[in-house]
């Protein structure tokens, strides 16, 4: 079954509000084994809404819409659907009574404008809204080839939409499907190479039509491999995924650091806990991002002792005190980051001291070269990372390079 999710509203097409309803609905449809093929966002314009409905009903067996069911002049969903399927709107007296009763319970008289919310396309069914004034619409269209497309129109208020989804839409879809098949995803997290380089390490795996399907996405230098199955049981999905998972781990080795919602800080903290060791950090140029991630993930556990965030040579000289190198040596980034790593390890009494340096100024001419230093029981190791990507992800990339540097050391 192919599905389309339509989000309606000027606030969405203008960028004033983020469309989270489509994301949530697509996740829920996937859990039912229904693949979403299209996301459409349309403004509060009647002609545009009619066009969108006609296109969706022609190409998808299931259409879910949110928004446009309110009482104001720019709420056009009911009119657009009626026009798209060639039906008249009718007043449902039962729905009107329910809306009136809702206002009575709230101690208010129903405004006359809310009467429009009790109008529905002829032949449609009502989707009850237990806690809102906008009932939903359930309509099945028979297409010229005698196949059908079913549309559910829900309000845009997330709390109301989700309650109606659970109470009415899920049972209706389960009745349509007659099966317990569900789409499941297994996400593998990787760091250390670019997207195209990683894909080259997985011969013929990122291929459309493969079973199970493997997709690849990148966010702030973290690569996610998503393994997708469509099965009736968790056990069946696990059995199908396992050979692919083993191949990925075999091909990528230590590039794989976790699964699901794992981030590099989670991988590092697990290794520290397993080895009974601790970490302190020092950062210059990453806005304290590394310590922020670690603090949130550690949740007061002892693996993360604490961190120092600084900006400027004078601040560095102040915290180093008697351990500060001569001024001329502090002009060298490698010297600075080494001193930072050794200082934070000493200051916090940690097993490991991890430091990341500032990037070169824009007028220095070359690509940013970030220095990372790791001070440990056997001395201090320093390593430069040249960064040539988009400036917007330089900071998270630098923090991740530092964490990954420690992760690989802990694996050794």
Tab-separated table of C-alpha atoms in Angstrom:
chain	number	residue	atom	x	y	z
A	1	UNK	CA	0.000	0.000	0.000
A	2	UNK	CA	1.354	3.416	-1.007
A	3	UNK	CA	0.609	6.362	1.253
A	4	UNK	CA	0.827	10.119	0.995
A	5	UNK	CA	0.866	12.575	3.897
A	6	UNK	CA	-0.428	16.083	3.246
A	7	UNK	CA	0.185	18.992	5.616
A	8	UNK	CA	-1.971	22.062	5.126
A	9	UNK	CA	-1.343	25.635	6.242
A	10	UNK	CA	0.289	28.941	5.373
A	11	UNK	CA	2.347	28.705	8.560
A	12	UNK	CA	4.043	25.604	7.109
A	13	UNK	CA	4.659	26.757	3.550
A	14	UNK	CA	5.963	30.117	4.814
A	15	UNK	CA	8.468	28.410	7.065
A	16	UNK	CA	7.035	29.973	10.232
A	17	UNK	CA	6.335	26.570	11.751
A	18	UNK	CA	8.058	23.212	11.389
A	19	UNK	CA	5.916	20.336	10.075
A	20	UNK	CA	6.320	17.667	12.758
A	21	UNK	CA	2.964	16.014	12.018
A	22	UNK	CA	4.232	14.486	8.762
A	23	UNK	CA	7.252	13.016	10.509
A	24	UNK	CA	5.127	11.525	13.282
A	25	UNK	CA	2.508	10.111	10.914
A	26	UNK	CA	5.145	8.586	8.629
A	27	UNK	CA	6.740	6.836	11.587
A	28	UNK	CA	3.377	5.452	12.713
A	29	UNK	CA	2.469	4.326	9.190
A	30	UNK	CA	5.825	2.566	8.916
A	31	UNK	CA	5.092	0.686	12.122
A	32	UNK	CA	1.981	-0.652	10.397
A	33	UNK	CA	3.965	-1.739	7.351
A	34	UNK	CA	2.664	1.085	5.142
A	35	UNK	CA	5.295	2.837	3.051
A	36	UNK	CA	4.941	6.595	2.679
A	37	UNK	CA	5.844	7.574	-0.863
A	38	UNK	CA	5.016	11.287	-0.779
A	39	UNK	CA	5.023	14.237	1.600
A	40	UNK	CA	3.107	17.254	0.337
A	41	UNK	CA	2.784	20.648	2.018
A	42	UNK	CA	0.223	23.097	0.676
A	43	UNK	CA	-0.814	26.629	1.612
A	44	UNK	CA	-4.297	27.787	2.587
A	45	UNK	CA	-5.457	28.212	-1.003
A	46	UNK	CA	-8.547	26.417	-2.266
A	47	UNK	CA	-7.397	25.764	-5.832
A	48	UNK	CA	-4.009	24.518	-4.651
A	49	UNK	CA	-5.667	22.228	-2.105
A	50	UNK	CA	-7.982	20.748	-4.732
A	51	UNK	CA	-5.014	20.069	-7.015
A	52	UNK	CA	-3.094	18.399	-4.195
A	53	UNK	CA	-6.052	16.190	-3.231
A	54	UNK	CA	-6.619	15.077	-6.822
A	55	UNK	CA	-2.947	14.208	-7.315
A	56	UNK	CA	-2.753	12.294	-4.027
A	57	UNK	CA	-5.961	10.337	-4.583
A	58	UNK	CA	-4.739	9.338	-8.042
A	59	UNK	CA	-1.335	8.016	-6.949
A	60	UNK	CA	-1.751	6.702	-3.394
A	61	UNK	CA	-4.034	4.084	-1.890
A	62	UNK	CA	-3.979	5.918	1.437
A	63	UNK	CA	-3.926	9.678	2.037
A	64	UNK	CA	-3.586	11.249	5.483
A	65	UNK	CA	-4.010	15.017	5.855
A	66	UNK	CA	-3.536	17.317	8.825
A	67	UNK	CA	-4.745	20.878	9.165
A	68	UNK	CA	-7.437	23.030	7.588
A	69	UNK	CA	-10.395	21.711	9.633
A	70	UNK	CA	-10.841	24.754	11.843
A	71	UNK	CA	-13.738	27.247	11.732
A	72	UNK	CA	-12.015	30.198	10.059
A	73	UNK	CA	-12.117	31.338	6.439
A	74	UNK	CA	-8.674	29.926	5.679
A	75	UNK	CA	-9.648	26.391	6.809
A	76	UNK	CA	-10.397	24.830	3.443
A	77	UNK	CA	-9.856	21.080	3.777
A	78	UNK	CA	-13.497	20.021	3.735
A	79	UNK	CA	-14.279	22.234	0.734
A	80	UNK	CA	-11.172	21.117	-1.145
A	81	UNK	CA	-11.844	17.415	-0.603
A	82	UNK	CA	-15.483	17.796	-1.672
A	83	UNK	CA	-14.433	19.594	-4.847
A	84	UNK	CA	-11.680	17.076	-5.599
A	85	UNK	CA	-14.049	14.088	-5.409
A	86	UNK	CA	-17.069	15.858	-6.937
A	87	UNK	CA	-19.345	15.728	-3.899
A	88	UNK	CA	-21.513	18.297	-2.141
A	89	UNK	CA	-21.035	19.233	1.484
A	90	UNK	CA	-23.843	18.360	3.898
A	91	UNK	CA	-24.533	19.363	7.490
A	92	UNK	CA	-24.303	16.445	9.915
A	93	UNK	CA	-26.673	17.203	12.781
A	94	UNK	CA	-24.996	14.701	15.102
A	95	UNK	CA	-21.605	16.307	14.593
A	96	UNK	CA	-23.119	19.755	15.162
A	97	UNK	CA	-24.646	18.559	18.429
A	98	UNK	CA	-21.274	17.216	19.554
A	99	UNK	CA	-19.525	20.498	18.760
A	100	UNK	CA	-22.237	22.475	20.567
A	101	UNK	CA	-21.947	20.188	23.601
A	102	UNK	CA	-18.164	20.700	23.648
A	103	UNK	CA	-18.607	24.473	23.987
A	104	UNK	CA	-21.288	23.972	26.636
A	105	UNK	CA	-18.895	21.847	28.718
A	106	UNK	CA	-16.378	24.668	28.450
A	107	UNK	CA	-18.963	27.168	29.687
A	108	UNK	CA	-19.215	29.013	26.372
A	109	UNK	CA	-21.783	29.538	23.646
A	110	UNK	CA	-20.734	28.064	20.310
A	111	UNK	CA	-19.763	30.825	17.838
A	112	UNK	CA	-21.826	30.624	14.658
A	113	UNK	CA	-18.651	30.220	12.615
A	114	UNK	CA	-17.947	26.833	14.250
A	115	UNK	CA	-21.067	25.477	12.556
A	116	UNK	CA	-18.944	24.967	9.412
A	117	UNK	CA	-17.000	22.217	11.214
A	118	UNK	CA	-20.091	19.990	11.059
A	119	UNK	CA	-20.101	19.941	7.245
A	120	UNK	CA	-18.782	16.866	5.430
A	121	UNK	CA	-18.533	15.647	1.829
A	122	UNK	CA	-21.501	13.454	0.921
A	123	UNK	CA	-20.615	9.787	1.410
A	124	UNK	CA	-17.873	10.430	3.947
A	125	UNK	CA	-17.645	9.120	7.497
A	126	UNK	CA	-16.902	11.143	10.628
A	127	UNK	CA	-13.721	10.647	12.630
A	128	UNK	CA	-14.609	11.610	16.217
A	129	UNK	CA	-12.472	14.222	17.960
A	130	UNK	CA	-12.952	13.622	21.711
A	131	UNK	CA	-11.267	16.826	22.882
A	132	UNK	CA	-11.555	19.285	20.004
A	133	UNK	CA	-14.134	21.071	17.902
A	134	UNK	CA	-12.832	19.721	14.557
A	135	UNK	CA	-14.101	16.229	13.655
A	136	UNK	CA	-12.060	14.395	11.067
A	137	UNK	CA	-13.173	13.043	7.707
A	138	UNK	CA	-12.922	9.487	6.355
A	139	UNK	CA	-13.689	9.137	2.657
A	140	UNK	CA	-13.094	6.326	0.164
A	141	UNK	CA	-12.817	7.201	-3.517
A	142	UNK	CA	-13.355	4.593	-6.218
A	143	UNK	CA	-11.073	5.464	-9.124
A	144	UNK	CA	-11.857	4.888	-12.820
A	145	UNK	CA	-9.890	1.608	-12.809
A	146	UNK	CA	-12.062	0.393	-9.892
A	147	UNK	CA	-9.209	0.592	-7.397
A	148	UNK	CA	-9.766	2.724	-4.311
A	149	UNK	CA	-8.004	5.469	-2.423
A	150	UNK	CA	-8.949	6.203	1.160
A	151	UNK	CA	-8.356	9.611	2.701
A	152	UNK	CA	-8.398	10.519	6.378
A	153	UNK	CA	-8.441	14.240	7.190
A	154	UNK	CA	-7.294	15.095	10.698
A	155	UNK	CA	-6.847	18.396	12.543
A	156	UNK	CA	-3.414	19.984	12.706
A	157	UNK	CA	-3.322	20.216	16.521
A	158	UNK	CA	-0.852	17.410	17.365
A	159	UNK	CA	-2.562	16.259	20.587
A	160	UNK	CA	-5.960	15.961	18.888
A	161	UNK	CA	-4.497	14.378	15.750
A	162	UNK	CA	-2.620	11.710	17.735
A	163	UNK	CA	-5.645	10.821	19.873
A	164	UNK	CA	-7.806	10.423	16.766
A	165	UNK	CA	-5.069	8.375	15.112
A	166	UNK	CA	-4.979	5.876	17.958
A	167	UNK	CA	-8.732	5.755	18.525
A	168	UNK	CA	-10.036	5.565	14.944
A	169	UNK	CA	-7.393	5.504	12.218
A	170	UNK	CA	-5.240	2.614	13.463
A	171	UNK	CA	-8.211	0.200	13.829
A	172	UNK	CA	-9.440	1.245	10.380
A	173	UNK	CA	-6.046	0.646	8.779
A	174	UNK	CA	-5.608	-2.704	10.512
A	175	UNK	CA	-8.949	-3.738	9.071
A	176	UNK	CA	-7.811	-2.671	5.597
A	177	UNK	CA	-4.476	-4.446	5.831
A	178	UNK	CA	-5.647	-7.719	7.333
A	179	UNK	CA	-2.033	-8.401	8.349
A	180	UNK	CA	0.418	-7.650	11.124
A	181	UNK	CA	3.329	-6.803	8.839
A	182	UNK	CA	5.406	-3.862	9.996
A	183	UNK	CA	8.287	-1.851	8.571
A	184	UNK	CA	11.240	-1.944	10.943
A	185	UNK	CA	14.529	-0.064	10.846
A	186	UNK	CA	17.936	-0.978	12.288
A	187	UNK	CA	20.279	2.027	12.298
A	188	UNK	CA	24.078	1.616	12.352
A	189	UNK	CA	26.165	4.694	13.266
A	190	UNK	CA	29.577	5.360	11.696
A	191	UNK	CA	32.271	8.032	11.868
A	192	UNK	CA	35.678	8.557	10.335
A	193	UNK	CA	35.303	8.765	6.539
A	194	UNK	CA	33.152	10.593	4.007
A	195	UNK	CA	29.843	9.285	2.680
A	196	UNK	CA	31.155	8.211	-0.739
A	197	UNK	CA	34.227	6.549	0.791
A	198	UNK	CA	32.059	4.584	3.194
A	199	UNK	CA	29.692	3.513	0.412
A	200	UNK	CA	32.686	2.239	-1.569
A	201	UNK	CA	33.561	-0.027	1.364
A	202	UNK	CA	30.126	-1.681	1.106
A	203	UNK	CA	30.053	-3.211	-2.399
A	204	UNK	CA	26.564	-3.315	-3.925
A	205	UNK	CA	24.897	-2.808	-0.538
A	206	UNK	CA	23.458	0.699	-1.033
A	207	UNK	CA	21.325	-0.492	-3.931
A	208	UNK	CA	17.662	0.252	-4.592
A	209	UNK	CA	15.533	-2.868	-4.526
A	210	UNK	CA	17.929	-4.767	-2.285
A	211	UNK	CA	16.400	-6.946	0.438
A	212	UNK	CA	16.822	-5.805	3.101
A	213	UNK	CA	17.113	-2.239	1.877
A	214	UNK	CA	20.127	-0.272	3.159
A	215	UNK	CA	19.929	3.519	3.091
A	216	UNK	CA	22.653	6.010	3.937
A	217	UNK	CA	22.294	9.481	5.453
A	218	UNK	CA	24.789	12.012	6.817
A	219	UNK	CA	24.309	14.572	9.553
A	220	UNK	CA	27.138	16.757	10.918
A	221	UNK	CA	29.769	14.227	9.751
A	222	UNK	CA	28.012	11.250	11.364
A	223	UNK	CA	26.920	8.597	8.855
A	224	UNK	CA	23.852	6.465	9.524
A	225	UNK	CA	23.166	3.203	7.707
A	226	UNK	CA	19.471	2.301	7.927
A	227	UNK	CA	18.563	-1.347	7.331
A	228	UNK	CA	14.846	-1.677	6.528
A	229	UNK	CA	12.646	-4.783	6.641
A	230	UNK	CA	8.931	-5.435	6.167
A	231	UNK	CA	7.995	-8.464	8.249
A	232	UNK	CA	5.288	-9.816	10.525
A	233	UNK	CA	7.465	-10.426	13.602
A	234	UNK	CA	10.520	-8.961	15.308
A	235	UNK	CA	12.212	-12.356	15.127
A	236	UNK	CA	11.729	-12.545	11.351
A	237	UNK	CA	13.123	-9.022	10.945
A	238	UNK	CA	16.154	-9.841	13.099
A	239	UNK	CA	16.903	-12.951	11.051
A	240	UNK	CA	16.747	-11.031	7.773
A	241	UNK	CA	18.892	-8.165	9.069
A	242	UNK	CA	21.623	-10.236	10.729
A	243	UNK	CA	23.658	-11.207	7.608
A	244	UNK	CA	23.619	-7.609	6.382
A	245	UNK	CA	24.615	-6.356	9.813
A	246	UNK	CA	27.515	-8.799	9.955
A	247	UNK	CA	28.701	-7.722	6.501
A	248	UNK	CA	28.574	-4.052	7.468
A	249	UNK	CA	30.598	-4.630	10.624
A	250	UNK	CA	33.100	-6.814	8.794
A	251	UNK	CA	33.614	-4.271	6.007
A	252	UNK	CA	33.688	-1.151	8.170
A	253	UNK	CA	35.416	-2.367	11.313
A	254	UNK	CA	36.044	0.445	13.796
A	255	UNK	CA	34.226	2.977	11.613
A	256	UNK	CA	31.079	1.592	13.267
A	257	UNK	CA	30.663	3.007	16.761
A	258	UNK	CA	27.040	2.243	17.698
A	259	UNK	CA	23.407	1.723	16.799
A	260	UNK	CA	20.063	3.495	17.026
A	261	UNK	CA	20.304	6.797	18.860
A	262	UNK	CA	23.947	6.298	19.821
A	263	UNK	CA	26.322	9.224	19.453
A	264	UNK	CA	30.091	9.171	19.817
A	265	UNK	CA	29.889	10.322	23.436
A	266	UNK	CA	27.800	7.251	24.289
A	267	UNK	CA	30.363	4.962	22.682
A	268	UNK	CA	33.221	6.658	24.568
A	269	UNK	CA	31.433	6.504	27.924
A	270	UNK	CA	30.637	2.809	27.474
A	271	UNK	CA	34.293	2.028	26.841
A	272	UNK	CA	35.391	4.102	29.831
A	273	UNK	CA	32.893	2.274	32.056
A	274	UNK	CA	33.996	-1.138	30.789
A	275	UNK	CA	37.638	-0.294	31.495
A	276	UNK	CA	37.003	1.437	34.823
A	277	UNK	CA	38.655	4.654	33.632
A	278	UNK	CA	37.663	8.315	33.577
A	279	UNK	CA	37.910	11.323	31.281
A	280	UNK	CA	38.412	15.071	31.557
A	281	UNK	CA	38.280	17.496	28.632
A	282	UNK	CA	39.635	20.861	27.575
A	283	UNK	CA	38.239	22.766	24.581
A	284	UNK	CA	39.204	25.838	22.616
A	285	UNK	CA	37.112	26.644	19.558
A	286	UNK	CA	34.286	24.128	20.018
A	287	UNK	CA	32.139	26.267	22.336
A	288	UNK	CA	32.168	23.581	25.012
A	289	UNK	CA	30.248	21.211	22.746
A	290	UNK	CA	32.259	18.128	23.709
A	291	UNK	CA	31.762	18.652	27.442
A	292	UNK	CA	28.076	19.422	26.864
A	293	UNK	CA	27.560	16.116	25.054
A	294	UNK	CA	29.516	14.129	27.629
A	295	UNK	CA	27.793	15.721	30.609
A	296	UNK	CA	24.336	14.994	29.202
A	297	UNK	CA	25.217	11.399	28.324
A	298	UNK	CA	27.107	10.628	31.550
A	299	UNK	CA	24.222	11.722	33.816
A	300	UNK	CA	26.460	12.205	36.859
A	301	UNK	CA	28.241	8.875	36.418
A	302	UNK	CA	31.957	8.984	37.312
A	303	UNK	CA	33.364	8.223	33.846
A	304	UNK	CA	33.276	11.924	32.979
A	305	UNK	CA	35.126	13.957	35.590
A	306	UNK	CA	34.621	17.408	34.098
A	307	UNK	CA	35.805	19.855	31.492
A	308	UNK	CA	37.364	23.247	30.843
A	309	UNK	CA	36.307	25.635	28.097
A	310	UNK	CA	38.575	28.528	27.163
A	311	UNK	CA	39.133	31.064	24.428
A	312	UNK	CA	42.446	32.870	24.108
A	313	UNK	CA	46.083	32.481	25.033
A	314	UNK	CA	45.724	34.588	28.172
A	315	UNK	CA	43.006	32.277	29.494
A	316	UNK	CA	45.188	29.277	28.723
A	317	UNK	CA	48.195	30.812	30.505
A	318	UNK	CA	45.982	31.563	33.508
A	319	UNK	CA	44.724	28.014	33.944
A	320	UNK	CA	48.140	26.454	33.246
A	321	UNK	CA	49.859	28.603	35.827
A	322	UNK	CA	53.335	27.333	36.586
A	323	UNK	CA	52.928	24.612	33.971
A	324	UNK	CA	52.522	27.127	31.133
A	325	UNK	CA	55.140	26.844	28.319
A	326	UNK	CA	57.028	30.007	27.295
A	327	UNK	CA	54.951	32.573	25.370
A	328	UNK	CA	56.701	31.901	22.075
A	329	UNK	CA	55.891	28.175	22.316
A	330	UNK	CA	52.218	28.916	23.019
A	331	UNK	CA	51.933	30.390	19.531
A	332	UNK	CA	52.056	26.799	18.221
A	333	UNK	CA	48.691	24.986	18.249
A	334	UNK	CA	50.230	21.586	18.844
A	335	UNK	CA	51.991	22.899	21.946
A	336	UNK	CA	48.781	24.526	23.166
A	337	UNK	CA	46.607	21.458	22.760
A	338	UNK	CA	49.204	19.210	24.410
A	339	UNK	CA	49.358	21.542	27.405
A	340	UNK	CA	45.540	21.635	27.581
A	341	UNK	CA	45.208	17.829	27.581
A	342	UNK	CA	47.852	17.358	30.252
A	343	UNK	CA	46.407	20.129	32.397
A	344	UNK	CA	42.801	18.849	32.389
A	345	UNK	CA	43.970	15.317	33.199
A	346	UNK	CA	45.993	16.671	36.109
A	347	UNK	CA	43.309	19.112	37.262
A	348	UNK	CA	40.474	16.573	37.362
A	349	UNK	CA	42.507	13.544	38.407
A	350	UNK	CA	41.256	11.599	35.394
A	351	UNK	CA	42.751	8.640	33.570
A	352	UNK	CA	42.527	10.485	30.274
A	353	UNK	CA	42.759	14.131	29.341
A	354	UNK	CA	41.277	14.988	25.934
A	355	UNK	CA	41.782	18.390	24.327
A	356	UNK	CA	40.800	20.019	21.047
A	357	UNK	CA	42.426	23.195	19.740
A	358	UNK	CA	41.182	26.322	18.037
A	359	UNK	CA	40.990	26.452	14.238
A	360	UNK	CA	43.262	28.790	12.269
A	361	UNK	CA	41.887	32.217	11.474
A	362	UNK	CA	40.227	32.682	8.069
A	363	UNK	CA	43.011	34.946	6.873
A	364	UNK	CA	45.659	32.263	7.372
A	365	UNK	CA	44.923	30.946	3.911
A	366	UNK	CA	44.792	27.165	4.242
A	367	UNK	CA	42.053	24.753	5.232
A	368	UNK	CA	41.377	24.563	8.968
A	369	UNK	CA	43.713	22.192	10.767
A	370	UNK	CA	42.318	21.059	14.103
A	371	UNK	CA	44.727	19.601	16.642
A	372	UNK	CA	43.558	16.962	19.106
A	373	UNK	CA	45.633	15.759	22.060
A	374	UNK	CA	45.098	12.819	24.383
A	375	UNK	CA	47.036	12.617	27.649
A	376	UNK	CA	47.035	9.239	29.371
A	377	UNK	CA	49.015	6.883	31.589
A	378	UNK	CA	51.586	6.304	28.828
A	379	UNK	CA	52.095	9.916	27.775
A	380	UNK	CA	50.460	12.381	25.389
A	381	UNK	CA	49.573	11.813	21.742
A	382	UNK	CA	48.767	14.697	19.378
A	383	UNK	CA	47.164	14.494	15.947
A	384	UNK	CA	46.057	17.095	13.374
A	385	UNK	CA	42.846	16.799	11.349
A	386	UNK	CA	42.493	18.862	8.190
A	387	UNK	CA	38.923	19.986	7.566
A	388	UNK	CA	37.709	21.025	4.108
A	389	UNK	CA	33.933	20.745	4.523
A	390	UNK	CA	31.236	23.353	5.039
A	391	UNK	CA	32.092	25.913	7.752
A	392	UNK	CA	28.760	25.345	9.511
A	393	UNK	CA	29.768	21.886	10.715
A	394	UNK	CA	33.385	22.673	11.587
A	395	UNK	CA	32.630	22.912	15.314
A	396	UNK	CA	30.653	19.647	15.700
A	397	UNK	CA	33.099	17.903	13.373
A	398	UNK	CA	36.057	19.019	15.520
A	399	UNK	CA	34.362	17.828	18.722
A	400	UNK	CA	33.541	14.486	17.102
A	401	UNK	CA	37.086	14.072	15.782
A	402	UNK	CA	38.360	14.468	19.336
A	403	UNK	CA	35.890	11.963	20.788
A	404	UNK	CA	36.637	9.498	18.005
A	405	UNK	CA	40.375	9.874	18.604
A	406	UNK	CA	39.787	8.759	22.201
A	407	UNK	CA	37.373	5.994	21.166
A	408	UNK	CA	39.950	4.395	18.867
A	409	UNK	CA	42.589	4.613	21.582
A	410	UNK	CA	40.273	2.908	24.066
A	411	UNK	CA	39.531	0.145	21.552
A	412	UNK	CA	43.288	-0.492	21.187
